[in-house]
Amino acid sequence: MSDCLPGVLGALSTLDSITLMYPFFYRPMFEVTEDGWHSFLPEQEFELYSSATGEWRLSYVNKEFAVCPSYPPIVIVPKSIDDEALRKVATFRHGGRFPVLSYYHQKNGMVIMRSGQPLTGTNGRRCKEDEKLINATLRVGKRGYVIDTRSLNVAQQARAKGGGFEQEAHYPQWRRIHKSIERYHILQESLIKLVEACNDQTHNMDRWLSKLEASNWLTHIKEILTTACLAAQCIDREGASVLIHGTEGTDSTLQVTSLAQIILEPRSRTIRGFEALIEREWLQAGHPFQQRCAQSAYCNTKQKWEAPVFLLFLDCVWQILRQFPCSFEFNENFLIMLFEHAYASQFGTFLGNSESERCKLKLQQKTMSLWSWVNQPSELSKYTNPLFEANNLVIWPSVAPQSLPLWEGIFLRWNRSSKYLDEAYEEMVNIIEYNKELQAKVNILRRQLAELETEDGMQESP
Amino acid sequence: LTHIQNTELETYFTSNKSLTGTLYLTATHLLFIDSHQKETWILHHHIASVEKLALTTSGCPLVIQCKNFRIVHFIVPRERDCHDIYNSLLQLSKQAKYEDLYAFSYNPKQNDSERLQGWQLIDLAEEYKRMGVPNSHWELSDANREYKICETYPRELYVPWTTSKPIIVGSSKFRSKGRFPVLSYYHKDKKAAICRCSQPLSGFSARCMEDEHLLQAISKANPVNRYMYVVDTRPKLNAMANRAAGKGYENEDNYSSIRFQFVGIENIHVMRSSLQKLLEVNSTKGLSVNDFYSGLESSGWLRHIKAVMDAAIFLAKAIMVENASVLVHCSDGWDRTSQVCSLGSLLLDSYYRTIKGFMVLIEKDWISFGHKFSERCGHLDGDPKEVSPVFTQFLECVWHLTEQFPQAFEFNEAFLLQIHEHIHSCQFGNFLGNCQKEREELKLREKTYSLWPFLLEDQKKYLNPLYSSKSHRFIVLEPNTVSFSFKFWRNMYHQFDRTLHPRQSVFNIIMNMNEQNKQLEKDIKDLESKIKQRKNKQTDDILTKELLHSVHPESPTFKTSLCFKEQTLLPVNDSLRTIEGSSPADNRYSEYAEEFSKSEPAVVSLEYGVARMTC
């Protein structure tokens, strides 16, 4: 029996059919007060913007997932562009991913859009509707930036396969910036190397440092954060709108758009806001979780589509959280929890590769949403940052290597005891709680004293 | 006092921007005041190197590297001015005589008796008493009372009870610089000792009966365990090479009941160049992650830190697990030996993890036992080969412990950084000179001030809000020394590079909250007693009213003041984040603390934060 156990475990951890997975059999033992499947509806999210600007509209052009299989049924597009034009643009963008609104910066009305690469090919194909669409997002006389998450070289090579990038001649109001962010097996190998290095406690100092370096993990962190800072800088400092894409627009693109929002938008640093961000920029935006998070760091067989794209994003958020420990409503445990559920979960939230797949799997009917569980008050208390204090400013992280440590809470979690650190954290929470208690008590006593004093006064004056 | 206007200060990590202002040269400091009247003070003694770079269109660049790892770039408009200031700084930063150091002119406005009290704050005799010596196994020896046996040891030394003077004299002749085995730390419960000495002059075969006798006396002074460890903190190869020069290490065959052990910490020269490499990496502009880690690796710095830590753990284990005494030495017994003995004691004894205890530890194992602070820190213009960051490494080891055991230390990181600041500042007398004899000759106690009372006075700044003194779990620290437990100490090596640090300090918030909690507790007591008084008064009043039917009318102003009380109830949490920071310009560290606590984010650095927008 011991011989077949590994085989059984292997088979159980790599089920062929999604419908055989745990979420389909999981029966919640808690009372659902708020159904997480309806917590973040696109219409509600759009309301936040529509109150500030009339330049955008909801489009239902993808209702049947026919225009873009990886997009959700509802997307936000410029008001002046009709659905017919969107259909045309979709044929010009990789995977049908026409440019849609990702973020609206209320402070100055600048926006982040995202899309797939334009299918210019070698002969420089163009699409008037595409040009019109993205120009529609610019204010008069303003220029915008296209941030291509590939190096110029890679982007040029993509033309041979029918892809490409926006030519200056056809997009004169846009300036293109290439920032290389790695994808797929390079990231996966990076994760495997890092985990390997962390798991071997016998490494001497030189070997540990050289393995840490060779994993390149922190290099990827720096690249992603730098690009996100660049996008945020375009918006907030340059007052220019941004279009972000790589090849498909489902990986590095989403890392950049979501991190830029963490930097720019205070709401995305709250628990609800961050959940909404994941819902919008990762789940609805069509990050293929099923493919990317199949096996994590320990897969013997090379999974072609496996890549820790989402984990890198969470690591980047942790890095910013570390640098601004009071500006986030959630704590490190919240990020660790999300990492775990993205890879293995009893909830259906991260199943499937896109909204259309989730629809077909009838996840809303057959499985429980992670948010239904997490947003219960008893759960939330575990993930709440006691130091949180709303910070309405843009937060600019440092991306110098000296400022980007290894995320021990994830990578050394099982390799060293965190007992003393956890106790220190508890003590910190105690001090904060005690402070609140004392303040409340002082307030009551002051009021009491004031009342006594007025009573005295009243008694004394007839 | 000279000054040069329109000088630019390039903030090294912040951005491509620079500040324009005026550069002043005072007798003790280099001072830069920018157009916003913000002052940057650099003590001459902190200057490690000054470099004049090639003339550019905007002026003449002057790069100053400091011993506290600050790097500043000035651009002086006129080359002649730059040349003048360069020459002045070269002179001012390297003094030839002790008497020209800052400590001899520093005047904190204290009278002589206050000064003397300051020096008496740390009393080592008291400390040995605390450890439990003298006792039936250990006694105070007066052999070195006149520094006749060993010039670099203190006057008062503790040796095994039976040790006669001829034994001491004989042993000291067999040890480098006469540094014979003496007590460094005594563990009361285990009755085991940490002793220290220098290497034996054994060469290939020499023996010394007195030395053998003394070692045996040390092991006999431990009633529980008859064998003791002799820890040679050097790499074996170095120790063997020393044999050719008539020095070396103990031969186990000649000493009954010793167990000999090498722990492999490198010498001062290796450490100096290791730090040099580390600093080179750190000062690279636009450093990539890979260059940072490969630089960190090739510098070997963390490897050396780990070696010191491992050696200290060896000591602690020998005493705790095997109940065995330990004798530690390196070559001369004042660098690696000081590191290992002090760190070992700190692992064993929670007293050394308090503010006062840490001062005592430094006074005992570093200052009194003749760690050559002036040479290692380059206080005077001397041999650059004698400079080495041995004490800095000790502080870093302690920092690593505070990271692993956040509740075990009464002091915080700022305390360590402040001490590091002052081993180089030459502002106080404690670290001047290379041994006690030299310090007495310099009359430091009469002519300079001691650092410790000033740190104690500022104690609030250095308290660890998470410290749990009552907890018995922390009697002995058992740190994890797997390589990944060692991290780059950014707050030390980039103390002044503001943008590299977190923009909100959890630590400061908790520290202030702790302070506020104390105040609130007091407020509650006050309020409760006032309320009680009021209530009593009311009952009294009712009584008196009934008796007299008339009272003095209360003044109306008093009543109105009551109405406003509600509005000024209490500072809300926010205020905690802005209280800190203000402090006299004389204190270099305050600048750092202030910058650290800024809650609003700074502008993203173009150099580091975001790549330039080029297509």
PDB file of C-alpha atoms in Angstrom, chain A residues 284-404:
ATOM      1  CA  GLN A 284     -12.966  39.186 -14.431  1.00  0.00           C
ATOM      2  CA  ALA A 285      -9.985  40.358 -16.430  1.00  0.00           C
ATOM      3  CA  GLY A 286      -9.316  36.757 -17.327  1.00  0.00           C
ATOM      4  CA  HIS A 287      -6.111  35.767 -15.616  1.00  0.00           C
ATOM      5  CA  PRO A 288      -6.033  32.014 -16.292  1.00  0.00           C
ATOM      6  CA  PHE A 289      -5.803  30.868 -12.650  1.00  0.00           C
ATOM      7  CA  GLN A 290      -6.469  27.244 -13.523  1.00  0.00           C
ATOM      8  CA  GLN A 291      -3.468  27.101 -15.833  1.00  0.00           C
ATOM      9  CA  ARG A 292      -1.145  29.289 -13.814  1.00  0.00           C
ATOM     10  CA  CYS A 293      -1.745  27.868 -10.355  1.00  0.00           C
ATOM     11  CA  ALA A 294      -1.970  24.149 -11.053  1.00  0.00           C
ATOM     12  CA  GLN A 295       1.005  22.761  -9.172  1.00  0.00           C
ATOM     13  CA  SER A 296       2.878  25.537  -7.413  1.00  0.00           C
ATOM     14  CA  ALA A 297       6.598  25.039  -6.813  1.00  0.00           C
ATOM     15  CA  TYR A 298       6.707  21.276  -6.640  1.00  0.00           C
ATOM     16  CA  CYS A 299       5.712  19.900  -9.984  1.00  0.00           C
ATOM     17  CA  ASN A 300       7.780  17.102 -11.431  1.00  0.00           C
ATOM     18  CA  THR A 301       6.272  17.307 -14.845  1.00  0.00           C
ATOM     19  CA  LYS A 302       6.714  20.680 -16.469  1.00  0.00           C
ATOM     20  CA  GLN A 303       3.336  22.277 -16.823  1.00  0.00           C
ATOM     21  CA  LYS A 304       3.493  24.444 -19.867  1.00  0.00           C
ATOM     22  CA  TRP A 305       1.203  27.190 -18.609  1.00  0.00           C
ATOM     23  CA  GLU A 306       2.145  27.126 -14.966  1.00  0.00           C
ATOM     24  CA  ALA A 307       3.525  30.431 -13.646  1.00  0.00           C
ATOM     25  CA  PRO A 308       3.445  32.243 -10.278  1.00  0.00           C
ATOM     26  CA  VAL A 309       2.107  35.455 -11.782  1.00  0.00           C
ATOM     27  CA  PHE A 310      -0.435  35.988  -9.028  1.00  0.00           C
ATOM     28  CA  LEU A 311       2.040  35.113  -6.263  1.00  0.00           C
ATOM     29  CA  LEU A 312       4.450  37.697  -7.644  1.00  0.00           C
ATOM     30  CA  PHE A 313       1.652  40.230  -7.514  1.00  0.00           C
ATOM     31  CA  LEU A 314       0.923  39.338  -3.878  1.00  0.00           C
ATOM     32  CA  ASP A 315       4.631  39.554  -3.058  1.00  0.00           C
ATOM     33  CA  CYS A 316       4.754  43.030  -4.596  1.00  0.00           C
ATOM     34  CA  VAL A 317       1.751  44.062  -2.500  1.00  0.00           C
ATOM     35  CA  TRP A 318       3.522  42.699   0.571  1.00  0.00           C
ATOM     36  CA  GLN A 319       6.595  44.762  -0.312  1.00  0.00           C
ATOM     37  CA  ILE A 320       4.490  47.926  -0.463  1.00  0.00           C
ATOM     38  CA  LEU A 321       2.671  46.923   2.717  1.00  0.00           C
ATOM     39  CA  ARG A 322       6.027  46.589   4.455  1.00  0.00           C
ATOM     40  CA  GLN A 323       7.046  50.049   3.371  1.00  0.00           C
ATOM     41  CA  PHE A 324       3.706  51.587   4.335  1.00  0.00           C
ATOM     42  CA  PRO A 325       2.621  49.419   7.263  1.00  0.00           C
ATOM     43  CA  CYS A 326      -0.157  51.775   8.337  1.00  0.00           C
ATOM     44  CA  SER A 327      -1.734  52.402   4.961  1.00  0.00           C
ATOM     45  CA  PHE A 328      -3.336  49.008   4.435  1.00  0.00           C
ATOM     46  CA  GLU A 329      -6.482  47.771   6.132  1.00  0.00           C
ATOM     47  CA  PHE A 330      -5.315  44.177   5.772  1.00  0.00           C
ATOM     48  CA  ASN A 331      -2.226  42.458   7.127  1.00  0.00           C
ATOM     49  CA  GLU A 332       0.256  39.938   5.779  1.00  0.00           C
ATOM     50  CA  ASN A 333      -1.984  37.007   6.724  1.00  0.00           C
ATOM     51  CA  PHE A 334      -4.598  38.223   4.287  1.00  0.00           C
ATOM     52  CA  LEU A 335      -2.098  37.976   1.428  1.00  0.00           C
ATOM     53  CA  ILE A 336      -0.913  34.552   2.545  1.00  0.00           C
ATOM     54  CA  MET A 337      -4.525  33.376   2.697  1.00  0.00           C
ATOM     55  CA  LEU A 338      -5.125  34.581  -0.858  1.00  0.00           C
ATOM     56  CA  PHE A 339      -1.991  32.809  -2.051  1.00  0.00           C
ATOM     57  CA  GLU A 340      -3.197  29.561  -0.516  1.00  0.00           C
ATOM     58  CA  HIS A 341      -6.677  29.769  -1.986  1.00  0.00           C
ATOM     59  CA  ALA A 342      -5.382  30.617  -5.428  1.00  0.00           C
ATOM     60  CA  TYR A 343      -3.507  27.299  -5.465  1.00  0.00           C
ATOM     61  CA  ALA A 344      -5.836  25.024  -3.510  1.00  0.00           C
ATOM     62  CA  SER A 345      -9.168  25.891  -2.062  1.00  0.00           C
ATOM     63  CA  GLN A 346     -12.517  24.563  -0.980  1.00  0.00           C
ATOM     64  CA  PHE A 347     -14.055  27.615  -2.610  1.00  0.00           C
ATOM     65  CA  GLY A 348     -14.820  28.074  -6.289  1.00  0.00           C
ATOM     66  CA  THR A 349     -13.537  31.604  -6.646  1.00  0.00           C
ATOM     67  CA  PHE A 350     -10.221  30.816  -8.286  1.00  0.00           C
ATOM     68  CA  LEU A 351     -11.395  27.899 -10.434  1.00  0.00           C
ATOM     69  CA  GLY A 352     -11.407  28.168 -14.207  1.00  0.00           C
ATOM     70  CA  ASN A 353      -9.442  30.444 -16.482  1.00  0.00           C
ATOM     71  CA  SER A 354     -12.001  33.100 -17.274  1.00  0.00           C
ATOM     72  CA  GLU A 355     -15.531  34.266 -16.587  1.00  0.00           C
ATOM     73  CA  SER A 356     -16.834  32.244 -19.492  1.00  0.00           C
ATOM     74  CA  GLU A 357     -15.341  29.047 -18.078  1.00  0.00           C
ATOM     75  CA  ARG A 358     -16.713  29.858 -14.652  1.00  0.00           C
ATOM     76  CA  CYS A 359     -20.121  30.388 -16.183  1.00  0.00           C
ATOM     77  CA  LYS A 360     -20.024  27.023 -17.937  1.00  0.00           C
ATOM     78  CA  LEU A 361     -18.952  25.305 -14.711  1.00  0.00           C
ATOM     79  CA  LYS A 362     -21.915  26.943 -12.976  1.00  0.00           C
ATOM     80  CA  LEU A 363     -19.625  27.817 -10.083  1.00  0.00           C
ATOM     81  CA  GLN A 364     -22.057  30.296  -8.637  1.00  0.00           C
ATOM     82  CA  GLN A 365     -24.635  27.571  -8.206  1.00  0.00           C
ATOM     83  CA  LYS A 366     -22.393  24.644  -7.396  1.00  0.00           C
ATOM     84  CA  THR A 367     -19.616  26.104  -5.266  1.00  0.00           C
ATOM     85  CA  MET A 368     -19.118  28.612  -2.501  1.00  0.00           C
ATOM     86  CA  SER A 369     -17.363  31.918  -3.027  1.00  0.00           C
ATOM     87  CA  LEU A 370     -14.230  32.587  -1.031  1.00  0.00           C
ATOM     88  CA  TRP A 371     -15.562  36.055  -0.228  1.00  0.00           C
ATOM     89  CA  SER A 372     -18.634  34.563   1.498  1.00  0.00           C
ATOM     90  CA  TRP A 373     -16.261  32.947   3.957  1.00  0.00           C
ATOM     91  CA  VAL A 374     -13.624  35.640   4.321  1.00  0.00           C
ATOM     92  CA  ASN A 375     -16.003  38.537   4.816  1.00  0.00           C
ATOM     93  CA  GLN A 376     -17.540  37.109   7.965  1.00  0.00           C
ATOM     94  CA  PRO A 377     -16.579  39.330  10.898  1.00  0.00           C
ATOM     95  CA  SER A 378     -14.882  36.473  12.751  1.00  0.00           C
ATOM     96  CA  GLU A 379     -12.646  35.745   9.768  1.00  0.00           C
ATOM     97  CA  LEU A 380     -11.986  39.371   8.935  1.00  0.00           C
ATOM     98  CA  SER A 381     -10.561  40.039  12.365  1.00  0.00           C
ATOM     99  CA  LYS A 382      -7.653  37.705  11.541  1.00  0.00           C
ATOM    100  CA  TYR A 383      -6.784  39.743   8.508  1.00  0.00           C
ATOM    101  CA  THR A 384      -7.247  43.242   9.853  1.00  0.00           C
ATOM    102  CA  ASN A 385      -4.195  45.410  10.294  1.00  0.00           C
ATOM    103  CA  PRO A 386      -4.391  47.001  13.747  1.00  0.00           C
ATOM    104  CA  LEU A 387      -2.211  49.888  12.597  1.00  0.00           C
ATOM    105  CA  PHE A 388      -4.415  50.853   9.705  1.00  0.00           C
ATOM    106  CA  GLU A 389      -5.247  54.471   9.283  1.00  0.00           C
ATOM    107  CA  ALA A 390      -6.699  55.651   6.005  1.00  0.00           C
ATOM    108  CA  ASN A 391      -4.037  57.347   3.964  1.00  0.00           C
ATOM    109  CA  ASN A 392      -5.469  59.204   1.033  1.00  0.00           C
ATOM    110  CA  LEU A 393      -2.148  59.873  -0.566  1.00  0.00           C
ATOM    111  CA  VAL A 394      -0.419  58.147  -3.407  1.00  0.00           C
ATOM    112  CA  ILE A 395       2.180  55.837  -1.887  1.00  0.00           C
ATOM    113  CA  TRP A 396       5.461  55.541  -3.754  1.00  0.00           C
ATOM    114  CA  PRO A 397       7.464  52.491  -2.750  1.00  0.00           C
ATOM    115  CA  SER A 398      11.216  52.239  -2.962  1.00  0.00           C
ATOM    116  CA  VAL A 399      12.336  49.589  -5.429  1.00  0.00           C
ATOM    117  CA  ALA A 400      16.033  49.607  -4.540  1.00  0.00           C
ATOM    118  CA  PRO A 401      17.267  46.064  -3.867  1.00  0.00           C
ATOM    119  CA  GLN A 402      18.057  47.081  -0.284  1.00  0.00           C
ATOM    120  CA  SER A 403      14.366  47.829   0.189  1.00  0.00           C
ATOM    121  CA  LEU A 404      13.049  44.547  -1.221  1.00  0.00           C
TER     122      LEU A 404
END
